[in-house]
């Protein structure tokens, strides 16, 4: 089985081709640089960019995989959550291709894609496991009792972890998205230079909150402005702020994840989403999990941030179970993974008879 994955939920236009053993035959991601001048993603511009680039990106993915579109056996596409217009571009193209090629397509919840990204390269899947999703749009702890079923243990009450990284980066004058730059700067800084708040403490509290932390960095910058400092002193202050902010995020993420893993007696943890590329977070998880005798899995950095290989991997699983989507599947902006799964159980159907009728 050869499956084309399509992802266009935010500001990355992505296509990938995978075979049924989850080998990535190609993975193409086109970043939309236009948003950096606005300090955040402009939804209308994102949709227009997807419209212009998605078809060439799909062609490129097919070329790199040396696969003719007629050889595809299925299409997996993000149907939400995300920017509605952006998701619609991918979904419409997926439906059009599926119709013309007479193959099934399946709508995938973006977070299910991230969950599959952790095991993609090894082509294994440990269950039960605990998944920490940390990205620009989401921060969630998800219990995965088995492949394809999910229980959400906690989520953020305000900003996502990546959003906090991006907002602090903006305060410090970095481009968008700024998580990677904070990661780099933090390597030169002292994580103990400032003590920033760790929100939602308490045993068995798996909710997150990062907006207070972001405000604490802003308050620090207002009280002690850095713009007029000598160059070397300013650079050191920026590095210290990055290291101290990052340490606060990492500590909260690790403590809550390990505590949930202990409560549910889980030995395997995955950390996925754009922030899972953070070097300090990866190192701290490796250390803590080895102390606790737990296994931790991260995708490689190019599979942490949004990509179509993870959507194809989730699609291969769904398609193998005959879980195809109907043509009236709509894009959605917001729906939890658990709710979406419940809703789609009844609406996913075996499309082949319908396709045959349509083409008669
Ligand atoms: O998963 P992703 O590509 O998009 C969403 O689904 O949201 O995640 C993007 C987020 C951005 O907020 C970006 O700043 C953050 O991931 N990010 C990082 C790093 N690389 C990307 N945050 C911290 N450290 C990094 N190395
Ligand atoms: Zn994502």
GROMACS .gro file of C-alpha atoms and ligand atoms in nm:
model
  387
    1UNK     CA    1   0.000   0.000   0.000
    2UNK     CA    2   0.130   0.346  -0.096
    3UNK     CA    3  -0.034   0.635   0.085
    4UNK     CA    4  -0.008   1.007   0.017
    5UNK     CA    5  -0.021   1.225   0.330
    6UNK     CA    6  -0.131   1.589   0.313
    7UNK     CA    7  -0.100   1.843   0.595
    8UNK     CA    8  -0.206   2.209   0.570
    9UNK     CA    9  -0.356   2.293   0.909
   10UNK     CA   10  -0.142   2.597   0.982
   11UNK     CA   11   0.152   2.760   0.804
   12UNK     CA   12   0.338   2.457   0.664
   13UNK     CA   13   0.237   2.308   0.330
   14UNK     CA   14   0.330   1.940   0.348
   15UNK     CA   15   0.304   1.620   0.146
   16UNK     CA   16   0.465   1.279   0.197
   17UNK     CA   17   0.448   0.930   0.050
   18UNK     CA   18   0.475   0.627   0.279
   19UNK     CA   19   0.448   0.256   0.215
   20UNK     CA   20   0.252   0.022   0.437
   21UNK     CA   21   0.558  -0.053   0.655
   22UNK     CA   22   0.569   0.320   0.733
   23UNK     CA   23   0.885   0.375   0.528
   24UNK     CA   24   0.899   0.741   0.436
   25UNK     CA   25   0.954   0.739   0.059
   26UNK     CA   26   0.940   1.118   0.048
   27UNK     CA   27   0.861   1.409   0.278
   28UNK     CA   28   0.825   1.763   0.146
   29UNK     CA   29   0.751   2.064   0.365
   30UNK     CA   30   0.721   2.418   0.236
   31UNK     CA   31   0.734   2.677   0.517
   32UNK     CA   32   0.538   2.997   0.463
   33UNK     CA   33   0.794   3.266   0.536
   34UNK     CA   34   0.547   3.549   0.470
   35UNK     CA   35   0.414   3.533   0.828
   36UNK     CA   36   0.743   3.626   0.996
   37UNK     CA   37   0.695   3.995   0.914
   38UNK     CA   38   0.363   3.991   1.106
   39UNK     CA   39   0.502   3.813   1.414
   40UNK     CA   40   0.243   3.534   1.385
   41UNK     CA   41   0.037   3.338   1.134
   42UNK     CA   42  -0.214   3.544   0.930
   43UNK     CA   43  -0.494   3.292   0.851
   44UNK     CA   44  -0.601   3.436   0.514
   45UNK     CA   45  -0.241   3.448   0.391
   46UNK     CA   46  -0.189   3.090   0.508
   47UNK     CA   47  -0.487   2.968   0.300
   48UNK     CA   48  -0.366   3.156  -0.009
   49UNK     CA   49  -0.014   3.015   0.025
   50UNK     CA   50  -0.150   2.660   0.058
   51UNK     CA   51  -0.359   2.717  -0.256
   52UNK     CA   52  -0.051   2.823  -0.451
   53UNK     CA   53   0.193   2.564  -0.320
   54UNK     CA   54   0.009   2.246  -0.223
   55UNK     CA   55  -0.021   2.096  -0.573
   56UNK     CA   56   0.349   2.155  -0.656
   57UNK     CA   57   0.444   2.017  -0.312
   58UNK     CA   58   0.238   1.701  -0.380
   59UNK     CA   59   0.402   1.663  -0.724
   60UNK     CA   60   0.744   1.702  -0.563
   61UNK     CA   61   0.662   1.437  -0.300
   62UNK     CA   62   0.546   1.193  -0.571
   63UNK     CA   63   0.858   1.266  -0.781
   64UNK     CA   64   1.097   1.217  -0.491
   65UNK     CA   65   0.925   0.888  -0.403
   66UNK     CA   66   0.935   0.779  -0.771
   67UNK     CA   67   0.565   0.706  -0.741
   68UNK     CA   68   0.305   0.776  -1.006
   69UNK     CA   69  -0.020   0.906  -0.859
   70UNK     CA   70  -0.200   0.614  -1.024
   71UNK     CA   71  -0.004   0.380  -0.794
   72UNK     CA   72  -0.139   0.542  -0.477
   73UNK     CA   73  -0.379   0.329  -0.279
   74UNK     CA   74  -0.505   0.590  -0.036
   75UNK     CA   75  -0.482   0.951   0.078
   76UNK     CA   76  -0.462   1.071   0.437
   77UNK     CA   77  -0.530   1.436   0.505
   78UNK     CA   78  -0.552   1.657   0.813
   79UNK     CA   79  -0.917   1.751   0.857
   80UNK     CA   80  -0.858   1.960   1.174
   81UNK     CA   81  -0.802   2.112   1.419
   82UNK     CA   82  -0.640   2.415   1.262
   83UNK     CA   83  -0.712   2.728   1.062
   84UNK     CA   84  -1.036   2.645   0.884
   85UNK     CA   85  -0.942   2.793   0.545
   86UNK     CA   86  -0.599   2.632   0.555
   87UNK     CA   87  -0.737   2.287   0.643
   88UNK     CA   88  -1.002   2.320   0.369
   89UNK     CA   89  -0.736   2.362   0.101
   90UNK     CA   90  -0.574   2.027   0.188
   91UNK     CA   91  -0.905   1.851   0.241
   92UNK     CA   92  -1.049   1.969  -0.092
   93UNK     CA   93  -0.740   1.863  -0.285
   94UNK     CA   94  -0.743   1.524  -0.109
   95UNK     CA   95  -1.109   1.469  -0.198
   96UNK     CA   96  -1.050   1.573  -0.560
   97UNK     CA   97  -0.753   1.340  -0.600
   98UNK     CA   98  -0.933   1.050  -0.430
   99UNK     CA   99  -1.232   1.095  -0.660
  100UNK     CA  100  -1.026   1.110  -0.979
  101UNK     CA  101  -0.796   0.822  -0.878
  102UNK     CA  102  -1.084   0.612  -0.740
  103UNK     CA  103  -0.903   0.551  -0.413
  104UNK     CA  104  -1.020   0.604  -0.055
  105UNK     CA  105  -0.921   0.904   0.154
  106UNK     CA  106  -0.929   0.942   0.528
  107UNK     CA  107  -0.948   1.258   0.741
  108UNK     CA  108  -0.695   1.257   1.024
  109UNK     CA  109  -0.701   1.456   1.347
  110UNK     CA  110  -0.381   1.660   1.351
  111UNK     CA  111  -0.290   1.542   1.703
  112UNK     CA  112  -0.332   1.177   1.604
  113UNK     CA  113  -0.070   1.249   1.339
  114UNK     CA  114   0.167   1.388   1.602
  115UNK     CA  115   0.106   1.080   1.822
  116UNK     CA  116   0.206   0.850   1.533
  117UNK     CA  117   0.520   1.058   1.465
  118UNK     CA  118   0.703   0.922   1.771
  119UNK     CA  119   0.721   0.566   1.643
  120UNK     CA  120   0.734   0.636   1.272
  121UNK     CA  121   1.098   0.559   1.209
  122UNK     CA  122   1.114   0.238   1.411
  123UNK     CA  123   0.776   0.118   1.279
  124UNK     CA  124   0.675   0.000   1.625
  125UNK     CA  125   0.397   0.116   1.854
  126UNK     CA  126   0.413   0.071   2.230
  127UNK     CA  127   0.079   0.059   2.401
  128UNK     CA  128  -0.029   0.158   2.648
  129UNK     CA  129   0.182   0.471   2.648
  130UNK     CA  130   0.163   0.831   2.761
  131UNK     CA  131   0.202   1.101   2.500
  132UNK     CA  132   0.296   1.461   2.572
  133UNK     CA  133   0.197   1.679   2.277
  134UNK     CA  134   0.377   2.013   2.288
  135UNK     CA  135   0.340   2.235   1.985
  136UNK     CA  136   0.252   2.589   1.883
  137UNK     CA  137  -0.119   2.518   1.909
  138UNK     CA  138  -0.143   2.241   2.168
  139UNK     CA  139  -0.015   2.121   2.503
  140UNK     CA  140  -0.181   1.799   2.612
  141UNK     CA  141  -0.110   1.485   2.806
  142UNK     CA  142  -0.280   1.196   2.632
  143UNK     CA  143  -0.310   0.840   2.756
  144UNK     CA  144  -0.295   0.599   2.462
  145UNK     CA  145  -0.432   0.265   2.589
  146UNK     CA  146  -0.401   0.118   2.240
  147UNK     CA  147  -0.338   0.230   1.884
  148UNK     CA  148  -0.619   0.463   1.780
  149UNK     CA  149  -0.785   0.523   2.118
  150UNK     CA  150  -0.712   0.821   2.336
  151UNK     CA  151  -0.789   0.961   2.679
  152UNK     CA  152  -0.698   1.323   2.746
  153UNK     CA  153  -0.554   1.364   3.094
  154UNK     CA  154  -0.477   1.733   3.084
  155UNK     CA  155  -0.451   2.028   2.856
  156UNK     CA  156  -0.343   2.392   2.871
  157UNK     CA  157  -0.581   2.642   3.023
  158UNK     CA  158  -0.437   2.927   2.816
  159UNK     CA  159  -0.126   2.940   2.594
  160UNK     CA  160   0.030   2.631   2.440
  161UNK     CA  161   0.397   2.573   2.528
  162UNK     CA  162   0.511   2.663   2.175
  163UNK     CA  163   0.294   2.973   2.180
  164UNK     CA  164   0.470   3.084   2.501
  165UNK     CA  165   0.809   3.021   2.334
  166UNK     CA  166   0.698   3.229   2.033
  167UNK     CA  167   0.561   3.516   2.245
  168UNK     CA  168   0.874   3.537   2.460
  169UNK     CA  169   1.085   3.521   2.143
  170UNK     CA  170   0.889   3.817   2.007
  171UNK     CA  171   0.955   4.016   2.330
  172UNK     CA  172   1.326   3.950   2.283
  173UNK     CA  173   1.318   4.063   1.919
  174UNK     CA  174   1.356   3.722   1.753
  175UNK     CA  175   1.171   3.625   1.434
  176UNK     CA  176   0.861   3.403   1.418
  177UNK     CA  177   0.845   3.119   1.513
  178UNK     CA  178   1.106   3.178   1.781
  179UNK     CA  179   1.120   2.853   1.980
  180UNK     CA  180   1.433   2.731   1.803
  181UNK     CA  181   1.614   3.061   1.865
  182UNK     CA  182   1.530   3.049   2.238
  183UNK     CA  183   1.666   2.694   2.243
  184UNK     CA  184   1.994   2.818   2.087
  185UNK     CA  185   2.027   3.128   2.310
  186UNK     CA  186   1.950   2.927   2.624
  187UNK     CA  187   2.265   2.719   2.568
  188UNK     CA  188   2.471   3.031   2.650
  189UNK     CA  189   2.260   3.136   2.949
  190UNK     CA  190   2.215   3.057   3.318
  191UNK     CA  191   1.882   2.879   3.390
  192UNK     CA  192   1.901   2.996   3.753
  193UNK     CA  193   1.949   3.367   3.669
  194UNK     CA  194   1.574   3.437   3.708
  195UNK     CA  195   1.311   3.239   3.892
  196UNK     CA  196   0.998   3.230   3.680
  197UNK     CA  197   0.667   3.077   3.802
  198UNK     CA  198   0.575   2.711   3.753
  199UNK     CA  199   0.194   2.706   3.716
  200UNK     CA  200  -0.070   2.446   3.812
  201UNK     CA  201   0.134   2.265   4.076
  202UNK     CA  202  -0.012   1.982   4.279
  203UNK     CA  203  -0.026   1.608   4.264
  204UNK     CA  204  -0.247   1.460   3.995
  205UNK     CA  205  -0.311   1.800   3.837
  206UNK     CA  206  -0.237   1.754   3.469
  207UNK     CA  207  -0.354   2.094   3.348
  208UNK     CA  208  -0.097   2.340   3.214
  209UNK     CA  209  -0.078   2.718   3.207
  210UNK     CA  210   0.194   2.926   3.043
  211UNK     CA  211   0.045   3.273   3.020
  212UNK     CA  212   0.162   3.372   3.372
  213UNK     CA  213   0.515   3.264   3.284
  214UNK     CA  214   0.506   3.471   2.965
  215UNK     CA  215   0.380   3.773   3.165
  216UNK     CA  216   0.657   3.722   3.422
  217UNK     CA  217   0.919   3.750   3.145
  218UNK     CA  218   0.748   4.066   3.015
  219UNK     CA  219   0.736   4.217   3.365
  220UNK     CA  220   1.107   4.141   3.410
  221UNK     CA  221   1.186   4.312   3.079
  222UNK     CA  222   0.978   4.619   3.173
  223UNK     CA  223   1.142   4.647   3.517
  224UNK     CA  224   1.493   4.598   3.380
  225UNK     CA  225   1.498   4.703   3.014
  226UNK     CA  226   1.780   4.552   2.814
  227UNK     CA  227   1.782   4.781   2.511
  228UNK     CA  228   2.019   5.039   2.654
  229UNK     CA  229   2.271   4.791   2.791
  230UNK     CA  230   2.617   4.746   2.639
  231UNK     CA  231   2.618   4.483   2.367
  232UNK     CA  232   2.784   4.201   2.559
  233UNK     CA  233   2.577   4.260   2.873
  234UNK     CA  234   2.254   4.269   2.668
  235UNK     CA  235   2.346   3.944   2.492
  236UNK     CA  236   2.414   3.772   2.825
  237UNK     CA  237   2.085   3.898   2.974
  238UNK     CA  238   1.895   3.764   2.669
  239UNK     CA  239   2.067   3.426   2.704
  240UNK     CA  240   1.988   3.419   3.079
  241UNK     CA  241   1.623   3.510   3.018
  242UNK     CA  242   1.595   3.237   2.753
  243UNK     CA  243   1.760   2.976   2.976
  244UNK     CA  244   1.547   3.066   3.280
  245UNK     CA  245   1.221   3.076   3.081
  246UNK     CA  246   1.302   2.746   2.910
  247UNK     CA  247   1.392   2.582   3.243
  248UNK     CA  248   1.049   2.677   3.382
  249UNK     CA  249   0.869   2.525   3.080
  250UNK     CA  250   1.081   2.208   3.084
  251UNK     CA  251   1.035   2.154   3.460
  252UNK     CA  252   0.655   2.176   3.440
  253UNK     CA  253   0.632   1.950   3.134
  254UNK     CA  254   0.858   1.683   3.285
  255UNK     CA  255   0.709   1.681   3.634
  256UNK     CA  256   0.352   1.647   3.510
  257UNK     CA  257   0.436   1.381   3.252
  258UNK     CA  258   0.635   1.165   3.495
  259UNK     CA  259   0.375   1.202   3.764
  260UNK     CA  260   0.095   1.096   3.522
  261UNK     CA  261   0.306   0.802   3.399
  262UNK     CA  262   0.352   0.690   3.760
  263UNK     CA  263  -0.016   0.729   3.844
  264UNK     CA  264  -0.123   0.521   3.543
  265UNK     CA  265   0.173   0.281   3.579
  266UNK     CA  266   0.299   0.352   3.228
  267UNK     CA  267   0.652   0.257   3.127
  268UNK     CA  268   0.658   0.426   2.786
  269UNK     CA  269   0.642   0.798   2.714
  270UNK     CA  270   0.643   0.984   2.386
  271UNK     CA  271   0.708   1.356   2.344
  272UNK     CA  272   0.583   1.500   2.014
  273UNK     CA  273   0.505   1.833   1.844
  274UNK     CA  274   0.731   2.125   1.753
  275UNK     CA  275   0.853   2.188   2.110
  276UNK     CA  276   0.969   1.823   2.130
  277UNK     CA  277   1.259   1.941   1.911
  278UNK     CA  278   1.386   2.145   2.209
  279UNK     CA  279   1.729   2.017   2.306
  280UNK     CA  280   1.695   2.093   2.680
  281UNK     CA  281   1.355   1.920   2.695
  282UNK     CA  282   1.492   1.611   2.521
  283UNK     CA  283   1.798   1.592   2.747
  284UNK     CA  284   1.593   1.640   3.064
  285UNK     CA  285   1.339   1.372   2.959
  286UNK     CA  286   1.618   1.125   2.874
  287UNK     CA  287   1.775   1.178   3.218
  288UNK     CA  288   1.452   1.164   3.419
  289UNK     CA  289   1.316   0.861   3.234
  290UNK     CA  290   1.636   0.664   3.276
  291UNK     CA  291   1.626   0.739   3.653
  292UNK     CA  292   1.263   0.619   3.661
  293UNK     CA  293   1.328   0.314   3.446
  294UNK     CA  294   1.092   0.442   3.178
  295UNK     CA  295   1.132   0.451   2.799
  296UNK     CA  296   1.102   0.782   2.620
  297UNK     CA  297   1.064   0.831   2.242
  298UNK     CA  298   1.096   1.151   2.042
  299UNK     CA  299   1.056   1.191   1.669
  300UNK     CA  300   1.362   1.329   1.490
  301UNK     CA  301   1.334   1.713   1.470
  302UNK     CA  302   1.194   1.715   1.114
  303UNK     CA  303   0.911   1.491   1.233
  304UNK     CA  304   0.846   1.700   1.549
  305UNK     CA  305   0.721   2.006   1.364
  306UNK     CA  306   0.421   1.976   1.135
  307UNK     CA  307   0.473   1.730   0.850
  308UNK     CA  308   0.272   1.502   0.625
  309UNK     CA  309   0.459   1.179   0.705
  310UNK     CA  310   0.287   1.163   1.045
  311UNK     CA  311  -0.054   1.217   0.882
  312UNK     CA  312   0.018   0.940   0.630
  313UNK     CA  313   0.127   0.706   0.913
  314UNK     CA  314  -0.200   0.762   1.101
  315UNK     CA  315  -0.381   0.721   0.768
  316UNK     CA  316  -0.215   0.387   0.696
  317UNK     CA  317  -0.345   0.261   1.030
  318UNK     CA  318  -0.697   0.393   0.965
  319UNK     CA  319  -0.712   0.275   0.603
  320UNK     CA  320  -0.589  -0.071   0.698
  321UNK     CA  321  -0.900  -0.096   0.916
  322UNK     CA  322  -1.123   0.011   0.624
  323UNK     CA  323  -1.183   0.342   0.800
  324UNK     CA  324  -1.239   0.570   0.502
  325UNK     CA  325  -1.402   0.912   0.515
  326UNK     CA  326  -1.714   1.016   0.327
  327UNK     CA  327  -1.699   1.299   0.070
  328UNK     CA  328  -1.909   1.522   0.294
  329UNK     CA  329  -1.638   1.517   0.564
  330UNK     CA  330  -1.589   1.877   0.670
  331UNK     CA  331  -1.287   2.062   0.805
  332UNK     CA  332  -1.303   2.158   1.173
  333UNK     CA  333  -1.122   2.429   1.364
  334UNK     CA  334  -1.154   2.286   1.712
  335UNK     CA  335  -1.247   1.944   1.839
  336UNK     CA  336  -1.062   1.732   2.094
  337UNK     CA  337  -0.904   1.410   1.976
  338UNK     CA  338  -1.132   1.201   2.197
  339UNK     CA  339  -1.450   1.378   2.073
  340UNK     CA  340  -1.341   1.358   1.709
  341UNK     CA  341  -1.272   0.987   1.742
  342UNK     CA  342  -1.613   0.927   1.894
  343UNK     CA  343  -1.788   1.130   1.624
  344UNK     CA  344  -1.599   0.968   1.338
  345UNK     CA  345  -1.646   0.609   1.445
  346UNK     CA  346  -1.997   0.624   1.302
  347UNK     CA  347  -1.924   0.844   1.001
  348UNK     CA  348  -1.616   0.656   0.874
  349UNK     CA  349  -1.737   0.410   0.615
  350UNK     CA  350  -1.605   0.178   0.355
  351UNK     CA  351  -1.614   0.405   0.054
  352UNK     CA  352  -1.535   0.160  -0.221
  353UNK     CA  353  -1.896   0.071  -0.314
  354UNK     CA  354  -1.985   0.442  -0.327
  355UNK     CA  355  -1.682   0.519  -0.542
  356UNK     CA  356  -1.777   0.244  -0.783
  357UNK     CA  357  -2.130   0.385  -0.814
  358UNK     CA  358  -2.000   0.735  -0.872
  359UNK     CA  359  -1.778   0.622  -1.155
  360UNK     CA  360  -2.025   0.400  -1.335
  361LIG     O1  361   0.406   2.116   1.573
  361LIG     P1  362   0.432   2.252   1.517
  361LIG     O2  363   0.511   2.262   1.390
  361LIG     O3  364   0.298   2.329   1.489
  361LIG     C1  365   0.181   2.316   1.561
  361LIG     O4  366   0.109   2.214   1.543
  361LIG     O5  367   0.156   2.408   1.642
  361LIG     O6  368   0.502   2.337   1.632
  361LIG     C2  369   0.551   2.465   1.610
  361LIG     C3  370   0.602   2.519   1.744
  361LIG     C4  371   0.637   2.668   1.738
  361LIG     O7  372   0.574   2.732   1.848
  361LIG     C5  373   0.789   2.669   1.752
  361LIG     O8  374   0.839   2.786   1.814
  361LIG     C6  375   0.812   2.547   1.837
  361LIG     O9  376   0.721   2.451   1.785
  361LIG     N1  377   0.949   2.495   1.828
  361LIG     C7  378   1.035   2.493   1.932
  361LIG     C8  379   1.157   2.441   1.883
  361LIG     N2  380   1.143   2.413   1.750
  361LIG     C9  381   1.013   2.447   1.718
  361LIG     N3  382   1.019   2.530   2.060
  361LIG    C10  383   1.123   2.514   2.143
  361LIG     N4  384   1.244   2.467   2.103
  361LIG    C11  385   1.266   2.428   1.976
  361LIG     N5  386   1.384   2.379   1.937
  362LIG    ZN1  387   0.125   2.034   1.490
   0.00000   0.00000   0.00000
